[in-house]
Short mmCIF file of C-alpha atoms and ligand atoms in Angstrom, two decimals:
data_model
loop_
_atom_site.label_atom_id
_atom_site.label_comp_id
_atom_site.label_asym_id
_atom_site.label_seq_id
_atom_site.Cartn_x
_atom_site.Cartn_y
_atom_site.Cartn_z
CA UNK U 1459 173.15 114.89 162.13
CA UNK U 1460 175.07 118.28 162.53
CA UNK U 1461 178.45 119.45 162.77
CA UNK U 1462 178.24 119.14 166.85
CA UNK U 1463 176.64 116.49 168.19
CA UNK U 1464 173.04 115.72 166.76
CA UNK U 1465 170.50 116.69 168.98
CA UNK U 1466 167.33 118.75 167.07
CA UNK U 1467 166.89 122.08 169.36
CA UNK U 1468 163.61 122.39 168.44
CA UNK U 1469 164.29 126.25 167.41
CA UNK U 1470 160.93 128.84 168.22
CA UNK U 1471 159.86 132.19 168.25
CA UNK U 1472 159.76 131.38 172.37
CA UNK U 1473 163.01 131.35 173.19
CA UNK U 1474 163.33 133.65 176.32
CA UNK U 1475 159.45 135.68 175.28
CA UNK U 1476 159.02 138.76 176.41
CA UNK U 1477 157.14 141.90 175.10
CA UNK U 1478 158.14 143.51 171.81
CA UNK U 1479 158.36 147.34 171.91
CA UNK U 1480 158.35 146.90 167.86
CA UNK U 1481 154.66 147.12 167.03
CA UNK U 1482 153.68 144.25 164.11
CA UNK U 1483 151.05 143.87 161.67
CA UNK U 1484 147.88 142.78 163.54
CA UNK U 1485 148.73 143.71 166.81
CA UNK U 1486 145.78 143.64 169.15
CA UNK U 1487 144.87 146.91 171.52
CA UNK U 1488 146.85 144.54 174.63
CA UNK U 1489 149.67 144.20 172.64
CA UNK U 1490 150.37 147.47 172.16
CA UNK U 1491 149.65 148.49 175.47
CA UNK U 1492 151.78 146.00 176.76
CA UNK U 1493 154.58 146.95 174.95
CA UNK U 1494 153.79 151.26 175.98
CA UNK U 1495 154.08 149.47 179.45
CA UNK U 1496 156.92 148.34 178.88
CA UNK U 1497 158.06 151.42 177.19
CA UNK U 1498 157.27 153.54 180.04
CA UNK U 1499 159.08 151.26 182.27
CA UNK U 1500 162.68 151.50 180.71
CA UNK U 1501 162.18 155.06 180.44
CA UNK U 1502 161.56 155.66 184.08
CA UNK U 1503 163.80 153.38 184.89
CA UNK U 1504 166.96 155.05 183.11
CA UNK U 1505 165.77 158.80 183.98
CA UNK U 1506 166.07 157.84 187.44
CA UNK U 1507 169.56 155.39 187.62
CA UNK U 1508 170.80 158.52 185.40
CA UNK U 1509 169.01 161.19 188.68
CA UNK U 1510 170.95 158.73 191.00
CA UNK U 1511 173.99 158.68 189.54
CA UNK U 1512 173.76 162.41 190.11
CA UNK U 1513 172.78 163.74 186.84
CA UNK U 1514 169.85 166.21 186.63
CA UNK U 1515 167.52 166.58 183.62
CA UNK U 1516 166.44 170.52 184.32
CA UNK U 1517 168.06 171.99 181.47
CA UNK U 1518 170.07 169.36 180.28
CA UNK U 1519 171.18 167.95 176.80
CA UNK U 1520 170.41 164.76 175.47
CA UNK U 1521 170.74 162.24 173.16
CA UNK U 1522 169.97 158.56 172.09
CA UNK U 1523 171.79 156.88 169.79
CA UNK U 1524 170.03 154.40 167.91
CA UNK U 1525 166.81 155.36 168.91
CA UNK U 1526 164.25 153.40 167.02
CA UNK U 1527 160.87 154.07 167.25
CA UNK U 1528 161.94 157.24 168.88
CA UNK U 1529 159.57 157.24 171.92
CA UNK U 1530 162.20 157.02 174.63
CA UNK U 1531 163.20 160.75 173.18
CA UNK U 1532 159.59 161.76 173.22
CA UNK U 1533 159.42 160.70 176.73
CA UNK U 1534 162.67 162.66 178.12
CA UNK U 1535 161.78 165.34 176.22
CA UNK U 1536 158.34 165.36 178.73
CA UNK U 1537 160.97 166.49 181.60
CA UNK U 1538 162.45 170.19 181.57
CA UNK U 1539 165.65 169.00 179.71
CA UNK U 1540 167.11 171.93 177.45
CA UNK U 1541 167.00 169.67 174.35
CA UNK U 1542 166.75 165.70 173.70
CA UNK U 1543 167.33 164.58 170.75
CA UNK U 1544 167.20 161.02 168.94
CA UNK U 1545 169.51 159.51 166.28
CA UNK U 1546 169.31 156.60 164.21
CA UNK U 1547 169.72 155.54 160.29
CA UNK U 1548 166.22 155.03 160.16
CA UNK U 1549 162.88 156.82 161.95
CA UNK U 1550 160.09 154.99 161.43
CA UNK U 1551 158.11 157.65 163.58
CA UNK U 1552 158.32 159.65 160.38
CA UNK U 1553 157.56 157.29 157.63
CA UNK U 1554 154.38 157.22 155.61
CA UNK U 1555 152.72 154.01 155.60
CA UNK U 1556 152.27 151.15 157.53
CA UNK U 1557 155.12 150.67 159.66
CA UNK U 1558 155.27 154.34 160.39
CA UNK U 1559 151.36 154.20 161.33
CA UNK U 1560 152.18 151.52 163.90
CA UNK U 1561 155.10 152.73 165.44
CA UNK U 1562 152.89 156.03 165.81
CA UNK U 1563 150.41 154.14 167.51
CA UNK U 1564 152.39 153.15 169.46
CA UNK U 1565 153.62 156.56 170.95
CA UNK U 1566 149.86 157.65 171.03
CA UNK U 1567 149.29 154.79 173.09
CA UNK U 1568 152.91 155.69 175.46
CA UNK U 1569 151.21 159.49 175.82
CA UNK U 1570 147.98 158.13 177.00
CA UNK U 1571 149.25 156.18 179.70
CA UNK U 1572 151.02 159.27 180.72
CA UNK U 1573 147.96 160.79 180.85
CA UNK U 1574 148.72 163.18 177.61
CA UNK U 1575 145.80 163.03 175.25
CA UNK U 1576 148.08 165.40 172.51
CA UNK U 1577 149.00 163.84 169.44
CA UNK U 1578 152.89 163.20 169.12
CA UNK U 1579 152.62 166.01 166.70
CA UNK U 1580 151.61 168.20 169.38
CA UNK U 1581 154.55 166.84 171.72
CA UNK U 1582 156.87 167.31 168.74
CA UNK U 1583 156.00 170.74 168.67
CA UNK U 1584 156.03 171.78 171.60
CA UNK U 1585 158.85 170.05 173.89
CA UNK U 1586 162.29 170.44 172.61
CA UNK U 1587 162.66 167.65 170.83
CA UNK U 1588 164.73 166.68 167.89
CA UNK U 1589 165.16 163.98 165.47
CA UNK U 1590 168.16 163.70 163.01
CA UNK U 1591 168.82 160.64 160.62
CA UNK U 1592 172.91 160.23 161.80
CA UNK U 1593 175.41 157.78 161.86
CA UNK U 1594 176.71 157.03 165.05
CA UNK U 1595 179.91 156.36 163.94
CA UNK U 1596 180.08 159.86 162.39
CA UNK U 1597 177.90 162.16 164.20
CA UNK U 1598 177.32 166.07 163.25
CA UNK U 1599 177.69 167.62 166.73
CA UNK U 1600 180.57 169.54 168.07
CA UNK U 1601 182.91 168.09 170.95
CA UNK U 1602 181.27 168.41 174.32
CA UNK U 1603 177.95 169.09 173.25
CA UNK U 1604 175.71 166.59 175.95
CA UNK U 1605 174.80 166.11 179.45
CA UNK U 1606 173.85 162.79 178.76
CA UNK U 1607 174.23 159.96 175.98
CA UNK U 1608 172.15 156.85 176.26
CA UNK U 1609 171.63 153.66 173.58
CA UNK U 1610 169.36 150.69 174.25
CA UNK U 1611 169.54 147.80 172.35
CA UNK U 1612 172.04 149.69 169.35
CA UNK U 1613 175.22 148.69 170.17
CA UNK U 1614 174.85 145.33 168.74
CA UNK U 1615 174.23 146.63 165.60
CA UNK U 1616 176.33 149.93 165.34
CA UNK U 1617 179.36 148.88 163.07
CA UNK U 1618 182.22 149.89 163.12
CA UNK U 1619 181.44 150.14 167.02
CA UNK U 1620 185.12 151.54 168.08
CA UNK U 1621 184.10 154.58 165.73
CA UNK U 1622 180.72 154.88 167.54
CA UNK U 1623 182.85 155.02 171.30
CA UNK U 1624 185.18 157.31 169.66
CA UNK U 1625 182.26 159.86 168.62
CA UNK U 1626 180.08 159.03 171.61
CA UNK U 1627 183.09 159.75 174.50
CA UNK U 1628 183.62 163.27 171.74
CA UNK U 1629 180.52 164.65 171.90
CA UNK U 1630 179.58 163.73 175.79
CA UNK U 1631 180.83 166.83 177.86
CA UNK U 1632 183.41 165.82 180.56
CA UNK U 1633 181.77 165.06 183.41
CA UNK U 1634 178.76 163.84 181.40
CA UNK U 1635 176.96 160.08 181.72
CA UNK U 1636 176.57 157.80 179.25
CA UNK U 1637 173.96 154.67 179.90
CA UNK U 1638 174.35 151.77 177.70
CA UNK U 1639 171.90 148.42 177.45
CA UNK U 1640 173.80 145.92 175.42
CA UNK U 1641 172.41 142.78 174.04
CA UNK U 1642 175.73 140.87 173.85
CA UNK U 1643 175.63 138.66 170.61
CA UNK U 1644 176.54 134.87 171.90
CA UNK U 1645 173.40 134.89 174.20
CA UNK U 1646 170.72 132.21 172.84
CA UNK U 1647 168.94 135.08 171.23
CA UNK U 1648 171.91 137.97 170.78
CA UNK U 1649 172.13 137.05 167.08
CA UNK U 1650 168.14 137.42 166.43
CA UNK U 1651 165.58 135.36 165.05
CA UNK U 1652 168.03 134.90 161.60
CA UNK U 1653 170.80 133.57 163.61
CA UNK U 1654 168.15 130.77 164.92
CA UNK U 1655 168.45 126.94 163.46
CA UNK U 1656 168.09 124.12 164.76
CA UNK U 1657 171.54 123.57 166.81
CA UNK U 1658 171.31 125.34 169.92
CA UNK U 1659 173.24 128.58 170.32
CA UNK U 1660 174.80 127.54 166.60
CA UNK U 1661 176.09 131.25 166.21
CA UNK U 1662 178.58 130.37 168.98
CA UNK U 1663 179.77 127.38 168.08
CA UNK U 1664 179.90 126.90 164.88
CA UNK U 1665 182.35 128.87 162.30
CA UNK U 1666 180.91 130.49 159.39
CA UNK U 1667 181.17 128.09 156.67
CA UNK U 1668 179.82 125.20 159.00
CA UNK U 1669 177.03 127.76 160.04
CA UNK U 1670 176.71 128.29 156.43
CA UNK U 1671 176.61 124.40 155.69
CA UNK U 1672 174.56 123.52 158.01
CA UNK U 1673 171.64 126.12 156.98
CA UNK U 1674 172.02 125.24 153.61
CA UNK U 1675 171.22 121.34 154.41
CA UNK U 1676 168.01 121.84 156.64
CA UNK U 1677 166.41 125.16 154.41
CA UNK U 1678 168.26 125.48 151.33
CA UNK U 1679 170.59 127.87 149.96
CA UNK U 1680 168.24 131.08 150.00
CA UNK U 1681 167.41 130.98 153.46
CA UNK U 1682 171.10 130.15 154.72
CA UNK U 1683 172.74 133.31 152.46
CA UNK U 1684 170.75 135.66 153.97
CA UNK U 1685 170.82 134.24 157.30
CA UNK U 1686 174.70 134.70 157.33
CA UNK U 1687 173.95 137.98 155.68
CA UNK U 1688 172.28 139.05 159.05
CA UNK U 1689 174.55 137.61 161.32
CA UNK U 1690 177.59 139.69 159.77
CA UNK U 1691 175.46 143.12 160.19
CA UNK U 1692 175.91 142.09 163.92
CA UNK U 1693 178.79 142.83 166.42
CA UNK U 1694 180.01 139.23 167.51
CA UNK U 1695 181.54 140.36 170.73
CA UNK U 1696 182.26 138.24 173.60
CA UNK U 1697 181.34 139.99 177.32
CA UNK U 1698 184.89 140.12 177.97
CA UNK U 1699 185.77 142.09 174.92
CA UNK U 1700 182.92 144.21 175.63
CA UNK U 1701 184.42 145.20 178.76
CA UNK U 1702 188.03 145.90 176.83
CA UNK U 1703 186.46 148.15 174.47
CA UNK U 1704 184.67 150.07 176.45
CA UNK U 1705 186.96 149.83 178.92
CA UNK U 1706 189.58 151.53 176.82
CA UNK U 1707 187.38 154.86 176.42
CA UNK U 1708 187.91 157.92 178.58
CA UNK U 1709 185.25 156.91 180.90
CA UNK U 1710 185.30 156.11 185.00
CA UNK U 1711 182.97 152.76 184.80
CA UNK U 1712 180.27 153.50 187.62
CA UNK U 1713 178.28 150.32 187.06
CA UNK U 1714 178.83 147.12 184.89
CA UNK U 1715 176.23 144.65 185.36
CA UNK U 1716 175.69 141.50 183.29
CA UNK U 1717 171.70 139.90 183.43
CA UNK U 1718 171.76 136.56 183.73
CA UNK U 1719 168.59 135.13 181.87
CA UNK U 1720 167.14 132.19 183.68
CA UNK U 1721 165.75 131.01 180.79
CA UNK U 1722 168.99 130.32 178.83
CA UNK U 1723 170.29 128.99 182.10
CA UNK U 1724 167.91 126.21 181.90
CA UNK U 1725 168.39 125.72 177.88
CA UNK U 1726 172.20 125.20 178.53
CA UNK U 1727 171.06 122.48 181.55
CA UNK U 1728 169.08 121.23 178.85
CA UNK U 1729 172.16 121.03 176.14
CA UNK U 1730 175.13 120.80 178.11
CA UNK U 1731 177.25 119.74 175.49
CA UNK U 1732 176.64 123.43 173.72
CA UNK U 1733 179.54 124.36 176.32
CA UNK U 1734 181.84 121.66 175.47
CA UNK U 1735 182.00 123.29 171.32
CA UNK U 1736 182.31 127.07 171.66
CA UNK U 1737 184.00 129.24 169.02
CA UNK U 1738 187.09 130.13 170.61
CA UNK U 1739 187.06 133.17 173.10
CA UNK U 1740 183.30 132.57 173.76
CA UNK U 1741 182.96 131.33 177.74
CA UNK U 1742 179.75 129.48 178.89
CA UNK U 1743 179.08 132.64 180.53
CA UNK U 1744 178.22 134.63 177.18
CA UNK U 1745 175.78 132.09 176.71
CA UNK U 1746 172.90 133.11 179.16
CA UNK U 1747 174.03 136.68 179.60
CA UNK U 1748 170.93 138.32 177.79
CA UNK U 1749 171.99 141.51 179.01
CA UNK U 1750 174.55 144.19 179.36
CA UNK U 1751 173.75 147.55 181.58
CA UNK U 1752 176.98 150.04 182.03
CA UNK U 1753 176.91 153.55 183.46
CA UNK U 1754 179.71 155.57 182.75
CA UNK U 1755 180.98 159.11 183.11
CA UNK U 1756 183.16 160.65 180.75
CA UNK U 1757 186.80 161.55 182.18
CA UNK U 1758 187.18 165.63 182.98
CA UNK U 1759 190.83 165.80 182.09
CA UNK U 1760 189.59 169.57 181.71
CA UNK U 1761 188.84 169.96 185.57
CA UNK U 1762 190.54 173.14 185.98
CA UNK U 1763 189.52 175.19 182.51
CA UNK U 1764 186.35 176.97 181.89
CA UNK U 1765 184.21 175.20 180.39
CA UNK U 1766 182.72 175.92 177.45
CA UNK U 1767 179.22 174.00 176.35
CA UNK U 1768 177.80 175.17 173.55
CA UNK U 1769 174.14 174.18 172.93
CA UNK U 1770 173.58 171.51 170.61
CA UNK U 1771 172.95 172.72 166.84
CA UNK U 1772 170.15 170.92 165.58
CA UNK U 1773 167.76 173.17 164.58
CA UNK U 1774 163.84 172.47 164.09
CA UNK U 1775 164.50 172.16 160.25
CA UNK U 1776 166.14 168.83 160.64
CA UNK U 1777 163.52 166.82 162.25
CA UNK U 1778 162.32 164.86 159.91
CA UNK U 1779 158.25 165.86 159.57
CA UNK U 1780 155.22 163.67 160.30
CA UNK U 1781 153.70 162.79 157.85
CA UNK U 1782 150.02 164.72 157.20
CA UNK U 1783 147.45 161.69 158.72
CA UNK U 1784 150.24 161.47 161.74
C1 LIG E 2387 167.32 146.95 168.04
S1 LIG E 2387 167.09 148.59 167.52
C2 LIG E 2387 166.83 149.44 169.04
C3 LIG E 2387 166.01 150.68 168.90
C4 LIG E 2387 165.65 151.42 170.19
N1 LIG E 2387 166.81 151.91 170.88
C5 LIG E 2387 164.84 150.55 171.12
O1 LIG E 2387 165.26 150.28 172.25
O2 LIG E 2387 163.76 150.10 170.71
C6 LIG E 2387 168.72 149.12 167.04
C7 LIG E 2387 168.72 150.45 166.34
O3 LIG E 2387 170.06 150.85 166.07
C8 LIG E 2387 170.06 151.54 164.84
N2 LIG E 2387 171.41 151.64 164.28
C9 LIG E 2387 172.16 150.63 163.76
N3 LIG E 2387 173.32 151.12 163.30
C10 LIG E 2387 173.31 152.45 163.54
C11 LIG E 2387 174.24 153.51 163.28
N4 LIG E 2387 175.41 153.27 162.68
N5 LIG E 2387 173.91 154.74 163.64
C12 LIG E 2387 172.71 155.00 164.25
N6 LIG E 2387 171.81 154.04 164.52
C13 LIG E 2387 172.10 152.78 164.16
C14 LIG E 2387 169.11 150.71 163.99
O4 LIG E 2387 168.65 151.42 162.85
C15 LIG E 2387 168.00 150.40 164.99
O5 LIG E 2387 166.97 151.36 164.98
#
């Protein structure tokens, strides 16, 4: 029996599948073109919303915060842009080893399908493209320095996250669009695979000692300590608070839309009583939202000054270099 109710959720990998973009030991040739497909597909699909939304990439400056793998950047850096350039605490693009080889082989396999048979080396060298280890919440460009900001995925994990708005709406030019896909934390799978046990959506309704409690009785003390250790590296915000905080920036909101995942929708069917025990704040709605997607443009309280953009100072010498078998 657990804290809320007692019915086993019989907890899986499953839950909601879809293709990983993170390439993993043994991946087959289909996985990782499945997951370049999928690559190329988000790509597109935010250079165009951002061409819509009236932006234009010929000569522009770019940047991605929390940019994994790095093979979004590679791919914007493929259009005429002036610079794009990719920041995150880690870059596995660039790391010797294993991890490193796959996520490599996996932007080989994105630049094939694109019909470019050059190495990423090759791409590295010669598009304008640069890669910085950076904090988001404390980022080393000057005020006004991008076209164009985008994250995917980050903002879940970027802590303290009103530090990261602060530094993202500072070094967006006024005028300039920002694109952010959120995975909100109370959806069945926003508090990833460590947040999973065997209560349905557990990370929204129970507290964290009975979280704690409750792991520690079904897989022992280990596993429960560092499965709370995850869940606190992630930001527990509610889709209404999402809104507030980002809400509260200097930015006109141009499109807010929240993806309802049919797959949670059926879970909750399946366990109504999940929405009779939420944590308070959390709404039944957060539940089978997998997915936040906000365009915004930053405020031009500046409208009637010259403007002055300065190009963005990251120099070649701080991309990080392949390493040699790259
Ligand atoms: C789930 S991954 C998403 C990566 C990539 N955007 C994608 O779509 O595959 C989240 C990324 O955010 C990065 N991140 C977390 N905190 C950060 C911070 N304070 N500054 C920069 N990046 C951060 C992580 O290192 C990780 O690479």
């Amino acid at each position: 029996m657990h804290p809320k109710g007692g019915e086993r959720f019989p907890r899986t990998g499953a839950l909601c599948p879809r293709v990983s973009v993170r390439p993993k030991l043994g991946w087959s040739d289909e996985d990782y073109s499945a997951a370049a497909d999928r690559k190329l597909g988000g790509s597109h699909k935010i250079c165009s919303e951002f061409l819509q939304w009236g932006g234009t990439l010929d000569g522009a400056q770019v940047l991605e915060v929390g940019c994994g793998s790095g093979i979004d950047v590679l791919l914007v850096g493929l259009y005429p842009v002036r610079s794009v350039v990719g920041i995150d605490l880690e870059l596995p693009l660039f790391e010797p080893g294993e991890r490193g080889e796959r996520t490599r082989g996996l932007a080989r396999e994105v630049l094939e399908k694109r019909q470019l048979r050059d190495h990423v080396r090759e791409v590295l060298e010669s598009r304008p493209i640069r890669f910085a280890i950076m904090d988001a919440t404390l980022m080393g460009f000057p005020d006004d320095s991008f076209d164009f900001l985008w994250s995917r995925a980050a903002m879940l994990e970027i802590m303290p996250l009103e530090k990261a708005l602060t530094e993202m709406a500072r070094v967006v030019r006024p005028g300039g669009l920002i694109y952010h896909n959120i995975h909100p934390y109370f959806w069945i799978r926003g508090c990833y695979k460590t947040g999973l046990v065997d209560i349905p959506w557990a990370h929204a309704r129970l507290s964290p000692a009975e979280f704690r409690r409750f792991a520690t009785e079904s897989e022992g003390e280990a596993t429960a300590i560092r499965r709370c250790q995850g869940l606190k590296t992630l930001n527990q915000f509610t889709l209404r608070q999402w809104r507030k905080m980002i809400g509260a920036g200097p930015f006109e909101i141009l499109e807010w839309k929240e993806d309802r995942c049919s797959f949670a929708e059926r879970l909750l069917e399946e366990h109504p009583d999940a929405k009779d025990s939420l944590l308070e704040g959390v709404e039944p709605r957060d539940l089978i939202h997998g997915g936040i997607k906000v365009w915004l443009r930053k405020k031009d309280h500046r409208a009637n000054e010259d403007e002055d953009v300065s190009s963005v100072p990251v120099d070649d010498r701080s991309s990080p270099k392949l390493p040699v078998k790259g």
